[in-house]
PDB file of C-alpha atoms and ligand atoms in Angstrom:
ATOM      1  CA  UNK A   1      74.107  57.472 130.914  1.00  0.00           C
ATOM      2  CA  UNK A   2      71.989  54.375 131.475  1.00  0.00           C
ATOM      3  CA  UNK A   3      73.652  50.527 131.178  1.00  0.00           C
ATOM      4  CA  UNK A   4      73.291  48.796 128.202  1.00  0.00           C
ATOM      5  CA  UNK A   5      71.007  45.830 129.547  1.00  0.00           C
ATOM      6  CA  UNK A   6      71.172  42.158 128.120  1.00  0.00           C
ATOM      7  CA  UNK A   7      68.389  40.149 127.847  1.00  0.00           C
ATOM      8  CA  UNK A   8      68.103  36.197 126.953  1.00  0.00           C
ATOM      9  CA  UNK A   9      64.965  35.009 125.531  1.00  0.00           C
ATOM     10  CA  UNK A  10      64.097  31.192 124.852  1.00  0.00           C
ATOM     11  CA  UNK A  11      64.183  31.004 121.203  1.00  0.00           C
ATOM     12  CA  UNK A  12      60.020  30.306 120.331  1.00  0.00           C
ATOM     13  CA  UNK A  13      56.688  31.130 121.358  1.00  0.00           C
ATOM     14  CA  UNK A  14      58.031  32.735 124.717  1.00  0.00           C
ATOM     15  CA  UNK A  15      60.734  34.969 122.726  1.00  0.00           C
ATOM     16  CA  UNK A  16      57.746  36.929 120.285  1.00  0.00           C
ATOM     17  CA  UNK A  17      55.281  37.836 123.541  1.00  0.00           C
ATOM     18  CA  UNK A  18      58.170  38.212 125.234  1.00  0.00           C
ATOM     19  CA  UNK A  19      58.991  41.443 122.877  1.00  0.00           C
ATOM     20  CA  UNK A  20      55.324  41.996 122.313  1.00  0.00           C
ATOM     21  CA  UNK A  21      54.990  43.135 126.312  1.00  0.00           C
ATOM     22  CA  UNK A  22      58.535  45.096 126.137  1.00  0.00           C
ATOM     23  CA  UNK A  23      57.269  46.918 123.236  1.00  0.00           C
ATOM     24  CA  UNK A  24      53.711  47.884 124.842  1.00  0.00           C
ATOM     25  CA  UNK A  25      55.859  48.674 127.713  1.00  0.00           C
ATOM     26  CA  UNK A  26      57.744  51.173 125.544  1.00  0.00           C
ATOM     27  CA  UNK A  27      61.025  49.522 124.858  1.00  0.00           C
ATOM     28  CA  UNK A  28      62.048  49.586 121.281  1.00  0.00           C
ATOM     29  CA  UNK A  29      63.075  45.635 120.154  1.00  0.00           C
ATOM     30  CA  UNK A  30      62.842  45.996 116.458  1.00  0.00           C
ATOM     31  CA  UNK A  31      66.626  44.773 117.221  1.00  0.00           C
ATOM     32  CA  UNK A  32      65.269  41.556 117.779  1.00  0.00           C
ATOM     33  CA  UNK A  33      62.527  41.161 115.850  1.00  0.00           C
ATOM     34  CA  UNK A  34      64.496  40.862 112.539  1.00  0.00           C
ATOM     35  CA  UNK A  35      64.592  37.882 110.454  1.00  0.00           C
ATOM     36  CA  UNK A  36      67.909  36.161 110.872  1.00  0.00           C
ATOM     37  CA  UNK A  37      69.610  33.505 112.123  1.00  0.00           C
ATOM     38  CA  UNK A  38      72.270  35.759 114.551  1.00  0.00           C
ATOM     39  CA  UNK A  39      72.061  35.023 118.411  1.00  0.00           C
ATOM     40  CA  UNK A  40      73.027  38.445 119.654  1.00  0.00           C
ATOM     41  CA  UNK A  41      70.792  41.472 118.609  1.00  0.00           C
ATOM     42  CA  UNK A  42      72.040  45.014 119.710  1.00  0.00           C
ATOM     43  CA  UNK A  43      70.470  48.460 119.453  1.00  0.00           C
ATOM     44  CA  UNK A  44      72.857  50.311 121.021  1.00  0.00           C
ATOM     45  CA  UNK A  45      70.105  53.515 120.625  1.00  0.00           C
ATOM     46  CA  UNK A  46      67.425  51.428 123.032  1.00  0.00           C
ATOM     47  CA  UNK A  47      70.624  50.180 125.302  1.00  0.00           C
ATOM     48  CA  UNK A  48      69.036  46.777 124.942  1.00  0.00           C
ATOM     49  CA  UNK A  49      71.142  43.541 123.782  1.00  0.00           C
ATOM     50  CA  UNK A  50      68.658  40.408 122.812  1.00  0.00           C
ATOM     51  CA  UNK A  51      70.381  36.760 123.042  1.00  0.00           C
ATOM     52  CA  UNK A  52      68.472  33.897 121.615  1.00  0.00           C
ATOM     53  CA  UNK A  53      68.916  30.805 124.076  1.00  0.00           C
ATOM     54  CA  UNK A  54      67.553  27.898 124.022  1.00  0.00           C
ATOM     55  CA  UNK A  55      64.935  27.448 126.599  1.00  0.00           C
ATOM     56  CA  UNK A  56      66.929  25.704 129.603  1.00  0.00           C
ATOM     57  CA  UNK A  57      70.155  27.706 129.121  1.00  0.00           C
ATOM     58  CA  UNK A  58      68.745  30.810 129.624  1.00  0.00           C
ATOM     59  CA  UNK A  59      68.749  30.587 133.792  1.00  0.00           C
ATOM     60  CA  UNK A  60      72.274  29.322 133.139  1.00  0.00           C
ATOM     61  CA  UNK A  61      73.218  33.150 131.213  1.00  0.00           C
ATOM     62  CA  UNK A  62      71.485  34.850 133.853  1.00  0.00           C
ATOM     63  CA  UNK A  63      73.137  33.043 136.902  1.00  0.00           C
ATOM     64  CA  UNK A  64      76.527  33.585 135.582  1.00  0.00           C
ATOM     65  CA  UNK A  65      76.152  37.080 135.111  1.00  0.00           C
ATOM     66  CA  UNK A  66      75.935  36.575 130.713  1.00  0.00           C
ATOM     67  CA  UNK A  67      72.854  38.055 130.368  1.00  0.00           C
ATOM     68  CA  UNK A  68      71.352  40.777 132.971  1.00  0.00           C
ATOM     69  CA  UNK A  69      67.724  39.362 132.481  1.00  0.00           C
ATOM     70  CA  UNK A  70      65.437  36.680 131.119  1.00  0.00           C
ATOM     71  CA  UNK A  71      62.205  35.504 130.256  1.00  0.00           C
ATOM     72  CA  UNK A  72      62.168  31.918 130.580  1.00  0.00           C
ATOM     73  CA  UNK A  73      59.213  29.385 131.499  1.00  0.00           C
ATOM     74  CA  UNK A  74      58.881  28.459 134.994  1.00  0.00           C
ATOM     75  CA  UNK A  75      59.178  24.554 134.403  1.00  0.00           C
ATOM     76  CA  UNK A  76      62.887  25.411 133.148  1.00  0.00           C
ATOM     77  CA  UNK A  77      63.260  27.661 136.596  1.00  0.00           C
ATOM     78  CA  UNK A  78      61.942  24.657 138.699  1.00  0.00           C
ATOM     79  CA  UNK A  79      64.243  21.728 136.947  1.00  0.00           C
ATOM     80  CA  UNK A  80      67.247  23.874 136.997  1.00  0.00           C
ATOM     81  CA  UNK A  81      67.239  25.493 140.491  1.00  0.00           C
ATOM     82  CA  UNK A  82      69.504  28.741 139.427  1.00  0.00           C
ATOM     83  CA  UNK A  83      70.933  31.327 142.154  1.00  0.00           C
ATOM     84  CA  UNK A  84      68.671  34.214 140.569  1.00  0.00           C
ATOM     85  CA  UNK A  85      66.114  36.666 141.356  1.00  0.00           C
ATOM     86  CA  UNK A  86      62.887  35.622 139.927  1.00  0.00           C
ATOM     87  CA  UNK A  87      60.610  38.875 139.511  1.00  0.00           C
ATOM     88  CA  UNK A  88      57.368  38.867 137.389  1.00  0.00           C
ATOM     89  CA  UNK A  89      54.594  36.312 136.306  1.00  0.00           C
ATOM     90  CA  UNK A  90      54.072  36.942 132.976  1.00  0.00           C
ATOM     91  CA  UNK A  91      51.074  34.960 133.003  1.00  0.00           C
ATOM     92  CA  UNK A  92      51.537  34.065 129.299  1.00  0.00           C
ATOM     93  CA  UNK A  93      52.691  30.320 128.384  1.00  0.00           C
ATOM     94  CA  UNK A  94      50.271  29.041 131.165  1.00  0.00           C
ATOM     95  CA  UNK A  95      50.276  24.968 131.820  1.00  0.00           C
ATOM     96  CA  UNK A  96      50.788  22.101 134.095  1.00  0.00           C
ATOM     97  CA  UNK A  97      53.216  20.421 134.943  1.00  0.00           C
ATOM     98  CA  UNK A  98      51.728  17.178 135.918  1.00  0.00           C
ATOM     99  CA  UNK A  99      51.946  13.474 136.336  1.00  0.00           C
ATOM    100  CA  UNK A 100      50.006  11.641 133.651  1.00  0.00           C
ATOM    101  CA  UNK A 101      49.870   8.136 132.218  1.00  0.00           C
ATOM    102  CA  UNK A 102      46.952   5.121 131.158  1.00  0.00           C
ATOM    103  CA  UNK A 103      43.383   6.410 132.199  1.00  0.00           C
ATOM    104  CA  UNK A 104      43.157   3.324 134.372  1.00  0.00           C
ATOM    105  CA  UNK A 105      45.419   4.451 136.866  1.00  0.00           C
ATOM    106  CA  UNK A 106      43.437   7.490 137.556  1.00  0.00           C
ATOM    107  CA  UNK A 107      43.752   7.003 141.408  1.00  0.00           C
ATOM    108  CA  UNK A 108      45.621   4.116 141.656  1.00  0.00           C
ATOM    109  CA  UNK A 109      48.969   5.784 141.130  1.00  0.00           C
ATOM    110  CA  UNK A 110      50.357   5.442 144.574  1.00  0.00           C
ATOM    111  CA  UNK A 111      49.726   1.792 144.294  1.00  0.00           C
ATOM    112  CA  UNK A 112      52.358   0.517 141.904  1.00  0.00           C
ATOM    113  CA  UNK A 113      55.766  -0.079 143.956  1.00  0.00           C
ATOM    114  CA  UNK A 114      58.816   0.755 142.270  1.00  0.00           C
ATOM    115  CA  UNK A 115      57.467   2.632 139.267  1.00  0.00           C
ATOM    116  CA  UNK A 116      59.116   3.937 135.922  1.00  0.00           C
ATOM    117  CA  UNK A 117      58.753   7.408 135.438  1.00  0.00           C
ATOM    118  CA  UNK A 118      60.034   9.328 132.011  1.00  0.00           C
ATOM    119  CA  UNK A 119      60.230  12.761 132.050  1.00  0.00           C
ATOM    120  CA  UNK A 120      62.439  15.530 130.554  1.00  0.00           C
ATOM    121  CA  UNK A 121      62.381  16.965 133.825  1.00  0.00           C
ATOM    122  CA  UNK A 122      64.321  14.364 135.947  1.00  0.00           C
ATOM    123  CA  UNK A 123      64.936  16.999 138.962  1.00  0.00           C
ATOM    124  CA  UNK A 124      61.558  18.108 139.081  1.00  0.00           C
ATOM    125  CA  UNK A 125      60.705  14.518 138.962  1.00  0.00           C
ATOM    126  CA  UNK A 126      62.832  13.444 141.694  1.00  0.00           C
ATOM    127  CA  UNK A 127      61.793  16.142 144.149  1.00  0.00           C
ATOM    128  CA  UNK A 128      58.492  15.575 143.475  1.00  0.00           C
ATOM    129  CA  UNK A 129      58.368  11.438 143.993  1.00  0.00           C
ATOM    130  CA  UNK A 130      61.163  12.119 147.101  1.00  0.00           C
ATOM    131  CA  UNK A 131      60.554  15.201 148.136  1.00  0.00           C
ATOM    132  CA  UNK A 132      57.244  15.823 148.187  1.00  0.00           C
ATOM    133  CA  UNK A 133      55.369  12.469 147.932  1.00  0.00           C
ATOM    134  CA  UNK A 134      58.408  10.585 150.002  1.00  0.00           C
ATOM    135  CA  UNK A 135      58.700   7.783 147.434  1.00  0.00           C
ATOM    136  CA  UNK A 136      61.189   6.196 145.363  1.00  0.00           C
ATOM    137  CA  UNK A 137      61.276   5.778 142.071  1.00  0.00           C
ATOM    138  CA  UNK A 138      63.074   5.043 138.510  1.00  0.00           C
ATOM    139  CA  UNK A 139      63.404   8.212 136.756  1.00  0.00           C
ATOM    140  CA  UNK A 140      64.227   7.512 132.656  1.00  0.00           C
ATOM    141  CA  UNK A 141      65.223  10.508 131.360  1.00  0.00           C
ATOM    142  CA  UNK A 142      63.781  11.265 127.842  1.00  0.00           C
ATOM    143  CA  UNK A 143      64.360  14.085 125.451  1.00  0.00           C
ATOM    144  CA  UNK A 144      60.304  14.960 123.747  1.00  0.00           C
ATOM    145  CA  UNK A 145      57.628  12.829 122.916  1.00  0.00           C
ATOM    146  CA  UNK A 146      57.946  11.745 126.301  1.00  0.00           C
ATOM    147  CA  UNK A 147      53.744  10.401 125.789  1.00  0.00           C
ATOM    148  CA  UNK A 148      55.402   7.552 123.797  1.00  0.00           C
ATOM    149  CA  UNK A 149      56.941   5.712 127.054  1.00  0.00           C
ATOM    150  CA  UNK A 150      53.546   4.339 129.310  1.00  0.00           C
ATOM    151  CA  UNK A 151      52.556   3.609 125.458  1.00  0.00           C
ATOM    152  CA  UNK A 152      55.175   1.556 124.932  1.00  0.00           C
ATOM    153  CA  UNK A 153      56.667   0.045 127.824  1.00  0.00           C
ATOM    154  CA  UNK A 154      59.371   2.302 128.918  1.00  0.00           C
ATOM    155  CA  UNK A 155      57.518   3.075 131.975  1.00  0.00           C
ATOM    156  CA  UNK A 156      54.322   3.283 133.819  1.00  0.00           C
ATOM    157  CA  UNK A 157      53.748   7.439 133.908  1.00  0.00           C
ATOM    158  CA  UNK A 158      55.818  10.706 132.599  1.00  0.00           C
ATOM    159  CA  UNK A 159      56.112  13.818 134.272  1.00  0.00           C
ATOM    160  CA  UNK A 160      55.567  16.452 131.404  1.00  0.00           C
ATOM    161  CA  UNK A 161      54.085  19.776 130.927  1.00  0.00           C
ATOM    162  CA  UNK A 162      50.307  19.813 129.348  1.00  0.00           C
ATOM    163  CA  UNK A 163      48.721  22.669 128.159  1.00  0.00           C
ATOM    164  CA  UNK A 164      45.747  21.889 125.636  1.00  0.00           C
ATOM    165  CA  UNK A 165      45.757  18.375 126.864  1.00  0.00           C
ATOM    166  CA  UNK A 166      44.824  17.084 123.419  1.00  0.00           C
ATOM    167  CA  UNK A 167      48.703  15.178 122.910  1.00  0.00           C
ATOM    168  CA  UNK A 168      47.581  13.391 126.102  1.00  0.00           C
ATOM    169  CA  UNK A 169      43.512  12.720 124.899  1.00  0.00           C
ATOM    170  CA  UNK A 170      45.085  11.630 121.099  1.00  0.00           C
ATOM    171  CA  UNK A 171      47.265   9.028 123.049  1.00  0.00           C
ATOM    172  CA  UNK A 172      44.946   7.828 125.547  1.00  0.00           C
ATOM    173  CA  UNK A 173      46.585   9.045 128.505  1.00  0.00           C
ATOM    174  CA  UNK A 174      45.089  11.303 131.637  1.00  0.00           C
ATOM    175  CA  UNK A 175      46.687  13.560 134.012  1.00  0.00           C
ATOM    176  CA  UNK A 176      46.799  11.402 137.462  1.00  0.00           C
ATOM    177  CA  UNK A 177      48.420  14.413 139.301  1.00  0.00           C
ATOM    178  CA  UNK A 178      49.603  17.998 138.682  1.00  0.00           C
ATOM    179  CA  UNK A 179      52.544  19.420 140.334  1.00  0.00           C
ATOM    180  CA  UNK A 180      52.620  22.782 139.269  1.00  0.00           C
ATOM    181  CA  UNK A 181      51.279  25.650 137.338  1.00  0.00           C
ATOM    182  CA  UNK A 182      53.453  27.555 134.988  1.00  0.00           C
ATOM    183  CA  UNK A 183      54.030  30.180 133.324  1.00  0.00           C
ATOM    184  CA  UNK A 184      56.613  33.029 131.525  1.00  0.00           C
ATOM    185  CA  UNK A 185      58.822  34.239 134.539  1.00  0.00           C
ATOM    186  CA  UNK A 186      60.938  37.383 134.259  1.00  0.00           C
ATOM    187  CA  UNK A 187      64.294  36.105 136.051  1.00  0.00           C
ATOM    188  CA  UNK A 188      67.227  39.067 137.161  1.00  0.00           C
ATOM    189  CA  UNK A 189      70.982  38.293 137.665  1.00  0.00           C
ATOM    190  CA  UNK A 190      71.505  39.097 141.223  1.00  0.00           C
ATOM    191  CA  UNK A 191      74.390  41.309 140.688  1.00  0.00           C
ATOM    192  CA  UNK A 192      72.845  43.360 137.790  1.00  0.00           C
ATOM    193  CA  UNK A 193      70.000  44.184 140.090  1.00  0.00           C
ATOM    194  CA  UNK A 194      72.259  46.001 142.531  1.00  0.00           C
ATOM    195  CA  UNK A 195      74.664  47.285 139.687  1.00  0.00           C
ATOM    196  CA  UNK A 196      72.307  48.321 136.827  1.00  0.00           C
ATOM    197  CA  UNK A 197      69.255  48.912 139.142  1.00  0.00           C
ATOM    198  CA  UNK A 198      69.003  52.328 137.761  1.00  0.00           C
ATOM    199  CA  UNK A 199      67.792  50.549 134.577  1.00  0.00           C
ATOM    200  CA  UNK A 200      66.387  47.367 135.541  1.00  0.00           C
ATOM    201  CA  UNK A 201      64.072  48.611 138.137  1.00  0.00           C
ATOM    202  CA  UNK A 202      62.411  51.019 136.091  1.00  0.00           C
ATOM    203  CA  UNK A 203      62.027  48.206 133.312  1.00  0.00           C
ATOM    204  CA  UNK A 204      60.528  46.042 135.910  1.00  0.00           C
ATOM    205  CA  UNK A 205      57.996  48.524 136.844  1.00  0.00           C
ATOM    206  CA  UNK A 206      56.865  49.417 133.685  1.00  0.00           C
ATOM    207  CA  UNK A 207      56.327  45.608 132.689  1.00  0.00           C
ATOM    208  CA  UNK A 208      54.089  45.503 135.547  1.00  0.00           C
ATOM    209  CA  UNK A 209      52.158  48.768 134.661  1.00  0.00           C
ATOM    210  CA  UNK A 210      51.686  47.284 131.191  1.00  0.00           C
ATOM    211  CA  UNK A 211      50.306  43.528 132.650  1.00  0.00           C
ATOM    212  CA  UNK A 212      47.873  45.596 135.170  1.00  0.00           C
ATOM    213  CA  UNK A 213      46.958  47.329 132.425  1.00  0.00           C
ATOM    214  CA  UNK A 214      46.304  44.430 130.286  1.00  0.00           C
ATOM    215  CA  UNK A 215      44.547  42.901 132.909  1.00  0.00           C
ATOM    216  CA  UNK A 216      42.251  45.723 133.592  1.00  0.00           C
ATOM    217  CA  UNK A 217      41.026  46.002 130.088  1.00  0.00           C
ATOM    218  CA  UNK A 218      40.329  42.047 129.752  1.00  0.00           C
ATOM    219  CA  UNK A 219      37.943  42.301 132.584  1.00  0.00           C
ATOM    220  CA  UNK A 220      36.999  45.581 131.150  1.00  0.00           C
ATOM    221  CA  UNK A 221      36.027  43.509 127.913  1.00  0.00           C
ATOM    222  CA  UNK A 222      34.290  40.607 129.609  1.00  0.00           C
ATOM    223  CA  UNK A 223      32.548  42.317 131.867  1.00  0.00           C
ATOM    224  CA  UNK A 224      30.696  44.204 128.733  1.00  0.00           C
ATOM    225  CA  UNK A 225      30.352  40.909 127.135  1.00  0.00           C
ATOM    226  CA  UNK A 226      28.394  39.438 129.660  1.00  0.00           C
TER     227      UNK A 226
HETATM  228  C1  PRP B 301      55.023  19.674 124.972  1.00  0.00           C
HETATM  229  C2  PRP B 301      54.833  18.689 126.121  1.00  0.00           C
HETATM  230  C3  PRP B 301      53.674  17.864 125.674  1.00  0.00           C
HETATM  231  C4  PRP B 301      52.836  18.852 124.869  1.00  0.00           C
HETATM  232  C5  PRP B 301      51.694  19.357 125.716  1.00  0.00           C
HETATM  233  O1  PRP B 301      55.767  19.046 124.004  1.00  0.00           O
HETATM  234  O2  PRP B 301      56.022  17.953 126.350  1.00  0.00           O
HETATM  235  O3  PRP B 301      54.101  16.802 124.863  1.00  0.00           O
HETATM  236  O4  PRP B 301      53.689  19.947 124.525  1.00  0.00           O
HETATM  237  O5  PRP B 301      50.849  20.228 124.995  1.00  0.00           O
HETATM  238  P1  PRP B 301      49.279  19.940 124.835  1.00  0.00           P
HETATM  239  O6  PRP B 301      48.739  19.626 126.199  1.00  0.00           O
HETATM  240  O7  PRP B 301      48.744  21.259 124.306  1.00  0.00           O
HETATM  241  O8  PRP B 301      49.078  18.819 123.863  1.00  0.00           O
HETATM  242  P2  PRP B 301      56.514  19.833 122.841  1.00  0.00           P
HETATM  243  O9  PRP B 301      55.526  20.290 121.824  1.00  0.00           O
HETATM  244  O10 PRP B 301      57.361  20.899 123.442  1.00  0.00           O
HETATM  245  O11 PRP B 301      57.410  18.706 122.149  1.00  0.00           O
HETATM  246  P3  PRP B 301      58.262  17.517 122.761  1.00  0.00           P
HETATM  247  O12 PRP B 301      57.285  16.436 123.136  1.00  0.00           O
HETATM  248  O13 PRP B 301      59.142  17.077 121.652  1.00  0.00           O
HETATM  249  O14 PRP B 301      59.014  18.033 123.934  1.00  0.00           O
END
């Protein structure tokens, strides 16, 4: 008999293409698709359990074992440094994370001592000013809307994600560096993937069959409309 496998999605965007790919995979989530406000969705049929997590809490289910896997946003991944397998790109829910603030400090950034940063990502922040760039700085941690701070004072840049780029353009503001790209990851508790490999592997691999496949036919369609 194979193990019932739980799987935490971040409630949103990520959550519906998400179950769009397990579907075209050929996993049943019609469990999870229904319109309702319950966290846990079970089909005990398509031994598949859904939890709906918010965003950052769903490396938190997966590291303690809660859920088996997750799809989760690799910003989330990065700022909350689980003990977990991380398995697939997804490719979908692609931006930047990136340093951003006034268009006139487009180059300038490393010369303002002792800056203000705001970000909702205060550990991705801090590795990147210590870490990486070997500079100290201020980190204000902010909750959304994090553009409002260089605006008003609060500090000088923000690390935040962009994707369209238009919330920075409609505020005036310009990415000054980017940190990293990211995307949907597939994430596996580390003791599921020994325990319930029997099932997990085989999901893995046919989640990867379906994004070649998806790949193959974009170029497919490109190709012909060029
Ligand atoms: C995110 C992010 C940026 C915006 C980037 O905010 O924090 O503000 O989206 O997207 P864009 O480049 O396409 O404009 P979100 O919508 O999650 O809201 P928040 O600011 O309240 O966190």
């Amino acid at each position: 008999m194979s193990d019932m496998i739980t799987i935490a999605l971040s409630k949103g965007r990520l959550a519906d293409q998400a179950l769009d790919l397990l579907e075209a995979s050929g996993y049943d989530c019609s469990a999870a698709r229904e319109k309702s406000r319950r966290l846990i969705l079970e089909d005990e049929k398509a031994g598949l359990r859904f939890i709906m997590a918010k965003p950052a809490d769903v490396p938190t289910y997966v590291e303690y074992g809660a859920a088996d896997i997750g799809v989760v946003g690799k910003d989330t991944l990065l700022e909350e440094g689980r003990q977990l397998y991380e398995v697939i790109d997804l490719e979908f829910g692609a931006c930047q994370m990136c340093v951003c603030g006034p268009v006139s400090l487009k180059g300038k950034l490393d010369q303002i001592p002792n800056k203000r940063v705001a970000s909702k990502y205060p550990n991705i922040t801090r590795s990147y000013f210590e870490g990486t760039k070997r500079e100290s700085v201020e980190i204000i941690k902010l909750n959304g809307s994090v553009e409002l701070a260089p605006l008003i004072g609060l500090a000088e840049v923000i690390v935040d994600i962009v994707e369209s780029g238009r919330t920075l353009r409609e505020n005036g503001l310009d990415v000054l560096e980017v940190i990293a790209d990211i995307s949907a990851r597939v994430i596996v508790n580390r003791v599921s993937m020994k325990m319930k490999a029997q099932s997990i592997l085989p999901m893995l691999d046919a989640l990867r069959a379906q994004l070649a496949k998806q790949k193959e036919q974009k170029c497919r369609e490109e190709a012909a409309s060029t």
